Short mmCIF file of N, CA, C and O in Angstrom, two decimals:
data_model
loop_
_atom_site.label_atom_id
_atom_site.label_comp_id
_atom_site.label_asym_id
_atom_site.label_seq_id
_atom_site.Cartn_x
_atom_site.Cartn_y
_atom_site.Cartn_z
N MET X 1 -5.49 -0.23 10.42
CA MET X 1 -5.99 -1.36 9.90
C MET X 1 -6.32 -2.31 11.05
O MET X 1 -5.75 -2.54 12.03
N LYS X 2 -7.52 -2.92 11.00
CA LYS X 2 -7.83 -3.87 12.03
C LYS X 2 -6.90 -5.08 12.19
O LYS X 2 -6.23 -5.32 11.29
N ARG X 3 -6.86 -5.60 13.35
CA ARG X 3 -5.93 -6.58 13.68
C ARG X 3 -6.28 -8.03 13.32
O ARG X 3 -5.51 -8.94 13.05
N GLN X 4 -7.72 -8.25 13.38
CA GLN X 4 -8.26 -9.70 13.45
C GLN X 4 -8.93 -9.65 12.04
O GLN X 4 -9.94 -8.91 11.87
N TRP X 5 -8.70 -10.71 11.26
CA TRP X 5 -9.36 -10.89 9.97
C TRP X 5 -9.91 -12.28 9.84
O TRP X 5 -9.10 -13.32 10.24
N THR X 6 -11.11 -12.53 9.40
CA THR X 6 -11.73 -13.86 9.19
C THR X 6 -11.15 -14.38 7.86
O THR X 6 -10.60 -13.61 7.14
N PRO X 7 -11.07 -15.76 7.68
CA PRO X 7 -10.66 -16.22 6.48
C PRO X 7 -11.35 -15.61 5.27
O PRO X 7 -10.76 -15.42 4.24
N GLU X 8 -12.61 -15.55 5.48
CA GLU X 8 -13.49 -14.85 4.30
C GLU X 8 -13.07 -13.47 4.03
O GLU X 8 -13.04 -12.99 2.85
N GLU X 9 -12.74 -12.73 5.13
CA GLU X 9 -12.29 -11.29 4.83
C GLU X 9 -10.96 -11.32 4.17
O GLU X 9 -10.87 -10.36 3.43
N LEU X 10 -10.04 -12.18 4.62
CA LEU X 10 -8.75 -12.16 4.01
C LEU X 10 -8.93 -12.52 2.39
O LEU X 10 -8.36 -11.82 1.61
N VAL X 11 -9.81 -13.43 2.05
CA VAL X 11 -9.97 -13.72 0.62
C VAL X 11 -10.52 -12.56 -0.07
O VAL X 11 -10.08 -12.15 -1.07
N GLU X 12 -11.48 -11.94 0.52
CA GLU X 12 -12.30 -10.74 -0.10
C GLU X 12 -11.20 -9.60 -0.34
O GLU X 12 -11.30 -8.92 -1.25
N GLN X 13 -10.61 -9.24 0.81
CA GLN X 13 -9.79 -7.89 0.84
C GLN X 13 -8.35 -8.14 0.37
O GLN X 13 -7.70 -7.20 -0.01
N PHE X 14 -7.74 -9.36 0.33
CA PHE X 14 -6.29 -9.37 0.17
C PHE X 14 -5.92 -10.42 -0.89
O PHE X 14 -4.79 -10.82 -0.90
N THR X 15 -6.90 -10.95 -1.66
CA THR X 15 -6.52 -11.89 -2.69
C THR X 15 -5.91 -11.04 -3.83
O THR X 15 -6.32 -9.96 -4.32
N LEU X 16 -4.83 -11.34 -4.31
CA LEU X 16 -4.12 -10.65 -5.39
C LEU X 16 -4.88 -10.92 -6.58
O LEU X 16 -5.03 -12.03 -7.18
N LEU X 17 -5.21 -9.85 -7.45
CA LEU X 17 -6.00 -9.92 -8.68
C LEU X 17 -4.78 -9.94 -9.72
O LEU X 17 -3.70 -9.81 -9.55
N LEU X 18 -5.34 -10.28 -10.99
CA LEU X 18 -4.44 -10.64 -12.15
C LEU X 18 -3.54 -9.34 -12.38
O LEU X 18 -2.27 -9.45 -12.60
N ASP X 19 -4.18 -8.10 -12.47
CA ASP X 19 -3.41 -7.00 -12.70
C ASP X 19 -2.38 -6.58 -11.54
O ASP X 19 -1.32 -5.99 -11.92
N GLU X 20 -2.73 -7.09 -10.38
CA GLU X 20 -1.74 -6.82 -9.17
C GLU X 20 -0.67 -7.86 -9.41
O GLU X 20 0.55 -7.58 -9.11
N VAL X 21 -0.97 -9.05 -9.78
CA VAL X 21 0.20 -10.03 -9.85
C VAL X 21 0.93 -9.68 -10.87
O VAL X 21 2.35 -9.90 -10.80
N ALA X 22 0.65 -9.09 -12.02
CA ALA X 22 1.39 -8.68 -13.12
C ALA X 22 2.43 -7.48 -12.65
O ALA X 22 3.66 -7.52 -13.20
N LEU X 23 1.97 -6.76 -11.67
CA LEU X 23 3.07 -5.78 -11.02
C LEU X 23 4.12 -6.51 -10.30
O LEU X 23 5.27 -5.98 -10.12
N LEU X 24 3.94 -7.69 -9.87
CA LEU X 24 4.79 -8.47 -9.16
C LEU X 24 5.79 -9.44 -9.84
O LEU X 24 6.74 -9.87 -9.23
N GLU X 25 5.72 -9.47 -11.07
CA GLU X 25 6.27 -10.42 -11.89
C GLU X 25 7.81 -10.15 -12.11
O GLU X 25 8.60 -11.10 -12.22
N THR X 26 8.23 -8.86 -11.91
CA THR X 26 9.73 -8.60 -12.09
C THR X 26 10.37 -8.61 -10.70
O THR X 26 11.46 -8.16 -10.52
N LYS X 27 9.64 -8.80 -9.53
CA LYS X 27 10.17 -8.82 -8.20
C LYS X 27 10.25 -10.11 -7.70
O LYS X 27 9.54 -11.03 -7.96
N VAL X 28 11.31 -10.34 -6.91
CA VAL X 28 11.47 -11.65 -6.24
C VAL X 28 11.72 -11.60 -4.83
O VAL X 28 12.14 -10.64 -4.28
N GLY X 29 11.45 -12.85 -4.14
CA GLY X 29 11.68 -12.80 -2.74
C GLY X 29 11.21 -11.82 -1.81
O GLY X 29 9.84 -11.59 -1.91
N ALA X 30 11.98 -11.18 -0.96
CA ALA X 30 11.56 -10.16 -0.03
C ALA X 30 10.84 -8.94 -0.84
O ALA X 30 9.87 -8.55 -0.36
N ASN X 31 11.34 -8.61 -1.93
CA ASN X 31 10.85 -7.40 -2.68
C ASN X 31 9.42 -7.69 -3.20
O ASN X 31 8.58 -6.98 -3.25
N GLN X 32 9.21 -9.00 -3.63
CA GLN X 32 7.87 -9.45 -4.11
C GLN X 32 6.89 -9.44 -2.91
O GLN X 32 5.87 -8.93 -3.17
N LEU X 33 7.33 -10.01 -1.88
CA LEU X 33 6.31 -9.95 -0.70
C LEU X 33 5.94 -8.54 -0.09
O LEU X 33 4.91 -8.21 0.05
N GLY X 34 7.12 -7.79 0.03
CA GLY X 34 7.01 -6.31 0.56
C GLY X 34 6.15 -5.64 -0.37
O GLY X 34 5.18 -4.84 0.20
N TYR X 35 6.36 -5.68 -1.70
CA TYR X 35 5.53 -4.99 -2.64
C TYR X 35 4.14 -5.41 -2.51
O TYR X 35 3.11 -4.55 -2.40
N ALA X 36 3.86 -6.72 -2.39
CA ALA X 36 2.56 -7.22 -2.37
C ALA X 36 1.76 -6.63 -1.14
O ALA X 36 0.76 -6.14 -1.10
N VAL X 37 2.49 -6.75 0.03
CA VAL X 37 1.96 -6.14 1.33
C VAL X 37 1.62 -4.67 1.26
O VAL X 37 0.67 -4.30 1.67
N TRP X 38 2.72 -3.96 0.68
CA TRP X 38 2.47 -2.53 0.72
C TRP X 38 1.23 -2.08 -0.24
O TRP X 38 0.52 -1.30 -0.02
N LEU X 39 1.18 -2.84 -1.38
CA LEU X 39 0.15 -2.59 -2.39
C LEU X 39 -1.24 -2.93 -1.77
O LEU X 39 -2.13 -2.12 -1.78
N LYS X 40 -1.33 -3.97 -1.07
CA LYS X 40 -2.64 -4.25 -0.51
C LYS X 40 -3.14 -3.41 0.65
O LYS X 40 -4.15 -2.99 0.97
N PHE X 41 -2.08 -2.98 1.60
CA PHE X 41 -2.20 -2.02 2.56
C PHE X 41 -2.67 -0.78 2.03
O PHE X 41 -3.70 -0.21 2.44
N PHE X 42 -1.94 -0.23 1.09
CA PHE X 42 -2.32 0.99 0.47
C PHE X 42 -3.78 0.99 -0.08
O PHE X 42 -4.48 1.85 -0.03
N GLN X 43 -4.10 -0.12 -0.77
CA GLN X 43 -5.51 -0.46 -1.46
C GLN X 43 -6.41 -0.31 -0.35
O GLN X 43 -7.72 0.34 -0.46
N HIS X 44 -6.27 -0.84 0.81
CA HIS X 44 -7.15 -0.81 1.94
C HIS X 44 -7.21 0.42 2.74
O HIS X 44 -8.28 0.84 3.11
N GLU X 45 -6.17 1.06 3.05
CA GLU X 45 -6.02 2.16 3.87
C GLU X 45 -5.77 3.55 3.16
O GLU X 45 -5.80 4.62 3.81
N ALA X 46 -5.46 3.56 2.00
CA ALA X 46 -5.11 4.88 1.11
C ALA X 46 -3.93 5.56 1.66
O ALA X 46 -3.73 6.70 1.62
N ARG X 47 -2.99 4.79 2.21
CA ARG X 47 -1.78 5.25 2.73
C ARG X 47 -0.75 4.02 2.90
O ARG X 47 -1.26 2.80 2.94
N PHE X 48 0.46 4.27 3.09
CA PHE X 48 1.49 3.18 3.31
C PHE X 48 1.63 2.99 4.81
O PHE X 48 1.51 3.93 5.69
N PRO X 49 1.89 1.86 5.33
CA PRO X 49 2.13 1.53 6.74
C PRO X 49 3.34 2.41 7.19
O PRO X 49 4.32 2.54 6.59
N ARG X 50 3.22 2.88 8.44
CA ARG X 50 4.44 3.48 9.14
C ARG X 50 5.48 2.64 9.44
O ARG X 50 6.54 2.95 9.62
N SER X 51 5.00 1.44 9.93
CA SER X 51 5.98 0.35 10.21
C SER X 51 5.35 -1.05 9.95
O SER X 51 4.10 -1.12 9.77
N ARG X 52 6.09 -2.13 10.02
CA ARG X 52 5.59 -3.41 9.70
C ARG X 52 4.62 -3.86 10.84
O ARG X 52 3.81 -4.65 10.60
N GLN X 53 4.75 -3.29 11.98
CA GLN X 53 3.84 -3.59 13.04
C GLN X 53 2.38 -3.25 12.90
O GLN X 53 1.43 -3.85 13.42
N GLU X 54 2.21 -2.40 11.87
CA GLU X 54 0.72 -2.12 11.50
C GLU X 54 0.01 -3.14 10.66
O GLU X 54 -1.16 -3.12 10.49
N ILE X 55 0.86 -3.93 10.15
CA ILE X 55 0.32 -4.87 9.18
C ILE X 55 0.05 -6.35 10.10
O ILE X 55 1.11 -6.92 10.53
N PRO X 56 -1.32 -6.76 10.09
CA PRO X 56 -1.61 -7.97 10.90
C PRO X 56 -0.79 -9.12 10.26
O PRO X 56 -0.67 -9.21 9.00
N LYS X 57 -0.28 -10.10 11.07
CA LYS X 57 0.39 -11.25 10.75
C LYS X 57 -0.47 -12.06 9.80
O LYS X 57 -0.03 -12.69 8.76
N ALA X 58 -1.75 -12.21 10.04
CA ALA X 58 -2.68 -12.94 9.17
C ALA X 58 -2.65 -12.42 7.69
O ALA X 58 -2.64 -13.29 6.80
N VAL X 59 -2.57 -11.05 7.50
CA VAL X 59 -2.53 -10.52 6.18
C VAL X 59 -1.22 -10.88 5.43
O VAL X 59 -1.12 -11.22 4.37
N ILE X 60 0.02 -10.67 6.32
CA ILE X 60 1.26 -11.07 5.75
C ILE X 60 1.26 -12.56 5.19
O ILE X 60 1.88 -13.02 4.30
N SER X 61 0.84 -13.39 6.17
CA SER X 61 0.74 -14.83 5.88
C SER X 61 0.00 -15.21 4.70
O SER X 61 0.42 -16.06 3.82
N TYR X 62 -1.27 -14.58 4.53
CA TYR X 62 -2.08 -14.87 3.51
C TYR X 62 -1.47 -14.37 2.22
O TYR X 62 -1.55 -15.19 1.18
N LEU X 63 -0.90 -13.15 1.98
CA LEU X 63 -0.23 -12.66 0.85
C LEU X 63 0.94 -13.61 0.52
O LEU X 63 1.22 -13.97 -0.66
N ALA X 64 1.68 -14.05 1.53
CA ALA X 64 2.97 -14.75 1.44
C ALA X 64 2.59 -16.25 0.81
O ALA X 64 3.17 -16.72 -0.10
N ALA X 65 1.49 -16.67 1.28
CA ALA X 65 0.98 -18.09 0.80
C ALA X 65 0.61 -18.04 -0.72
O ALA X 65 0.88 -18.89 -1.42
N GLN X 66 -0.04 -16.80 -1.10
CA GLN X 66 -0.40 -16.69 -2.48
C GLN X 66 0.83 -16.73 -3.36
O GLN X 66 0.83 -17.05 -4.58
N LEU X 67 2.01 -16.23 -2.89
CA LEU X 67 3.20 -15.89 -3.59
C LEU X 67 4.17 -17.17 -3.47
O LEU X 67 5.20 -17.23 -3.88
N ASP X 68 3.61 -18.04 -2.61
CA ASP X 68 4.41 -19.35 -2.32
C ASP X 68 5.82 -18.79 -1.70
O ASP X 68 7.00 -19.34 -2.17
N LEU X 69 5.76 -17.86 -0.86
CA LEU X 69 6.91 -17.32 -0.02
C LEU X 69 6.82 -17.55 1.36
O LEU X 69 5.69 -17.60 1.99
N SER X 70 7.84 -17.38 2.14
CA SER X 70 7.83 -17.36 3.74
C SER X 70 7.39 -15.97 4.08
O SER X 70 7.99 -15.06 3.64
N PRO X 71 6.43 -15.94 5.10
CA PRO X 71 6.13 -14.61 5.56
C PRO X 71 7.29 -13.91 6.23
O PRO X 71 7.35 -12.65 6.36
N ARG X 72 8.27 -14.64 6.81
CA ARG X 72 9.47 -14.15 7.36
C ARG X 72 10.30 -13.22 6.38
O ARG X 72 11.12 -12.44 6.76
N LEU X 73 10.06 -13.49 5.08
CA LEU X 73 10.86 -12.62 4.16
C LEU X 73 10.55 -11.14 4.28
O LEU X 73 11.36 -10.34 3.81
N LEU X 74 9.44 -10.74 4.86
CA LEU X 74 8.96 -9.35 4.96
C LEU X 74 10.16 -8.60 5.83
O LEU X 74 10.30 -7.36 5.65
N GLN X 75 10.75 -9.37 6.71
CA GLN X 75 11.81 -8.75 7.66
C GLN X 75 12.97 -8.27 6.64
O GLN X 75 13.58 -7.30 7.13
N ASP X 76 13.19 -8.91 5.60
CA ASP X 76 14.29 -8.51 4.66
C ASP X 76 13.87 -7.45 3.78
O ASP X 76 14.71 -6.85 3.00
N TYR X 77 12.57 -7.02 3.69
CA TYR X 77 12.14 -5.90 2.69
C TYR X 77 12.69 -4.43 3.04
O TYR X 77 12.26 -4.10 4.23
N SER X 78 13.20 -3.84 2.47
CA SER X 78 13.76 -2.54 2.71
C SER X 78 12.80 -1.40 2.27
O SER X 78 12.90 -0.99 1.12
N HIS X 79 11.78 -1.30 2.87
CA HIS X 79 10.79 -0.24 2.49
C HIS X 79 11.16 1.19 2.35
O HIS X 79 10.53 2.06 1.82
N GLN X 80 12.20 1.41 3.12
CA GLN X 80 12.64 2.78 3.11
C GLN X 80 14.00 3.05 2.14
O GLN X 80 14.39 4.11 2.11
N GLY X 81 14.37 2.03 1.54
CA GLY X 81 15.47 2.15 0.61
C GLY X 81 15.01 2.59 -0.74
O GLY X 81 13.93 2.98 -1.12
N ARG X 82 15.95 2.59 -1.63
CA ARG X 82 15.63 2.89 -3.05
C ARG X 82 14.57 2.24 -3.79
O ARG X 82 13.60 2.64 -4.35
N SER X 83 14.59 0.81 -3.55
CA SER X 83 13.65 -0.03 -4.07
C SER X 83 12.21 0.30 -3.43
O SER X 83 11.25 0.36 -4.12
N GLY X 84 12.27 0.46 -2.10
CA GLY X 84 10.96 0.65 -1.52
C GLY X 84 10.52 2.16 -2.00
O GLY X 84 9.09 2.27 -2.16
N ALA X 85 11.24 3.07 -2.23
CA ALA X 85 10.78 4.32 -2.75
C ALA X 85 10.10 4.14 -4.17
O ALA X 85 9.03 4.67 -4.44
N ARG X 86 10.82 3.32 -4.86
CA ARG X 86 10.40 3.13 -6.35
C ARG X 86 9.03 2.27 -6.25
O ARG X 86 8.09 2.59 -7.03
N HIS X 87 8.97 1.36 -5.31
CA HIS X 87 7.70 0.63 -5.27
C HIS X 87 6.50 1.35 -4.82
O HIS X 87 5.40 1.43 -5.33
N ARG X 88 6.74 2.58 -3.82
CA ARG X 88 5.62 3.37 -3.40
C ARG X 88 5.20 4.27 -4.57
O ARG X 88 4.10 4.44 -4.96
N ILE X 89 6.18 4.69 -5.52
CA ILE X 89 5.72 5.40 -6.70
C ILE X 89 4.89 4.65 -7.59
O ILE X 89 3.76 5.00 -8.08
N GLU X 90 5.36 3.32 -7.77
CA GLU X 90 4.51 2.48 -8.79
C GLU X 90 3.14 2.11 -8.09
O GLU X 90 2.19 2.16 -8.93
N ILE X 91 3.11 1.95 -6.85
CA ILE X 91 1.74 1.62 -6.23
C ILE X 91 0.95 2.87 -6.40
O ILE X 91 -0.37 2.83 -6.66
N ARG X 92 1.41 4.03 -6.03
CA ARG X 92 0.46 5.25 -6.21
C ARG X 92 0.05 5.46 -7.67
O ARG X 92 -1.26 5.68 -7.93
N GLU X 93 0.96 5.22 -8.54
CA GLU X 93 0.46 5.29 -9.97
C GLU X 93 -0.53 4.17 -10.33
O GLU X 93 -1.50 4.66 -10.93
N PHE X 94 -0.38 3.08 -9.88
CA PHE X 94 -1.32 1.96 -10.08
C PHE X 94 -2.70 2.41 -9.66
O PHE X 94 -3.65 2.08 -10.33
N PHE X 95 -2.77 3.10 -8.51
CA PHE X 95 -4.09 3.50 -7.96
C PHE X 95 -4.58 4.90 -8.43
O PHE X 95 -5.57 5.29 -7.92
N GLY X 96 -3.67 5.45 -9.09
CA GLY X 96 -4.06 6.94 -9.68
C GLY X 96 -3.75 7.93 -8.55
O GLY X 96 -4.46 9.03 -8.61
N PHE X 97 -2.95 7.86 -7.63
CA PHE X 97 -2.68 8.80 -6.70
C PHE X 97 -1.36 9.43 -7.10
O PHE X 97 -0.57 8.90 -7.72
N GLN X 98 -1.18 10.62 -6.55
CA GLN X 98 0.12 11.28 -6.73
C GLN X 98 0.40 12.18 -5.35
O GLN X 98 -0.48 12.39 -4.62
N GLU X 99 1.74 12.22 -5.11
CA GLU X 99 2.02 12.97 -3.85
C GLU X 99 1.64 14.47 -4.18
O GLU X 99 1.79 14.87 -5.26
N SER X 100 1.05 15.03 -3.11
CA SER X 100 0.71 16.37 -3.28
C SER X 100 1.94 17.36 -3.47
O SER X 100 3.05 17.06 -2.70
N THR X 101 1.79 18.59 -4.00
CA THR X 101 2.81 19.34 -4.24
C THR X 101 2.30 20.71 -3.73
O THR X 101 1.24 20.87 -3.37
N LEU X 102 3.25 21.75 -3.60
CA LEU X 102 2.87 23.05 -3.37
C LEU X 102 1.64 23.62 -4.17
O LEU X 102 0.75 24.26 -3.67
N LYS X 103 1.80 23.28 -5.44
CA LYS X 103 0.74 23.82 -6.31
C LYS X 103 -0.63 23.19 -5.95
O LYS X 103 -1.51 23.79 -6.06
N ASP X 104 -0.68 21.90 -5.57
CA ASP X 104 -1.78 21.32 -5.11
C ASP X 104 -2.28 22.01 -4.01
O ASP X 104 -3.63 22.27 -3.75
N ALA X 105 -1.46 22.38 -2.96
CA ALA X 105 -2.00 23.02 -1.74
C ALA X 105 -2.48 24.47 -2.11
O ALA X 105 -3.61 24.89 -1.51
N GLU X 106 -1.87 25.16 -3.08
CA GLU X 106 -2.41 26.48 -3.47
C GLU X 106 -3.85 26.25 -4.15
O GLU X 106 -4.82 27.01 -3.88
N ALA X 107 -3.96 25.26 -5.09
CA ALA X 107 -5.26 24.96 -5.63
C ALA X 107 -6.44 24.60 -4.60
O ALA X 107 -7.47 25.19 -4.75
N MET X 108 -6.01 23.94 -3.63
CA MET X 108 -6.94 23.47 -2.65
C MET X 108 -7.30 24.86 -1.81
O MET X 108 -8.52 24.92 -1.53
N LYS X 109 -6.34 25.58 -1.53
CA LYS X 109 -6.68 26.75 -0.76
C LYS X 109 -7.56 27.67 -1.59
O LYS X 109 -8.58 28.24 -0.91
N ASP X 110 -7.20 27.80 -2.84
CA ASP X 110 -8.21 28.68 -3.69
C ASP X 110 -9.62 28.18 -3.75
O ASP X 110 -10.60 28.79 -3.71
N TRP X 111 -9.62 26.82 -3.72
CA TRP X 111 -11.03 26.10 -3.90
C TRP X 111 -11.74 26.30 -2.52
O TRP X 111 -13.01 26.68 -2.57
N LEU X 112 -11.12 26.10 -1.43
CA LEU X 112 -11.67 26.25 -0.07
C LEU X 112 -12.22 27.77 0.03
O LEU X 112 -13.38 28.05 0.63
N SER X 113 -11.36 28.65 -0.50
CA SER X 113 -11.76 30.16 -0.35
C SER X 113 -13.10 30.38 -1.19
O SER X 113 -14.05 31.04 -0.69
N GLN X 114 -13.21 29.76 -2.28
CA GLN X 114 -14.29 29.84 -3.18
C GLN X 114 -15.60 29.32 -2.44
O GLN X 114 -16.60 29.80 -2.55
N GLN X 115 -15.47 28.21 -1.93
CA GLN X 115 -16.56 27.34 -1.30
C GLN X 115 -16.97 28.06 -0.04
O GLN X 115 -18.28 28.03 0.30
N THR X 116 -16.21 28.64 0.85
CA THR X 116 -16.66 29.31 1.97
C THR X 116 -16.87 30.75 1.80
O THR X 116 -17.43 31.30 2.82
N GLY X 117 -16.43 31.32 0.69
CA GLY X 117 -16.63 32.71 0.55
C GLY X 117 -15.83 33.57 1.47
O GLY X 117 -16.16 34.87 1.66
N SER X 118 -14.68 33.01 1.94
CA SER X 118 -13.68 33.83 2.81
C SER X 118 -12.30 33.63 2.19
O SER X 118 -11.96 32.78 1.40
N ASP X 119 -11.49 34.51 2.69
CA ASP X 119 -10.01 34.44 2.25
C ASP X 119 -9.35 33.59 3.31
O ASP X 119 -9.41 33.94 4.41
N ILE X 120 -8.69 32.43 2.68
CA ILE X 120 -8.05 31.61 3.56
C ILE X 120 -6.53 31.95 3.56
O ILE X 120 -5.95 32.09 2.56
#
């Protein structure tokens, strides 16, 4: 994710929409901000951040302001705990993604073999 964002880009890329706000209604404090940050990061990058350092401070501040929360609360978000794992599942489902399985890998292998005319 790029590091510098103009105010116009923040509005365009990171404004929480009504259906996204609805996902946040049952979360409070650090969980609400963490969820919002992970949601918008995933929406933009099609993956979750590996660390908080990947998320520009301007993005965190912009999302926190929309939720009327302190950006510092993100430090308290446990993205690797049970809540974080549940949040990642919900976010993937919201965007229609699923974690790949061995069955998916086999299907991809079969498809590639058909497309290339070779045995992979």
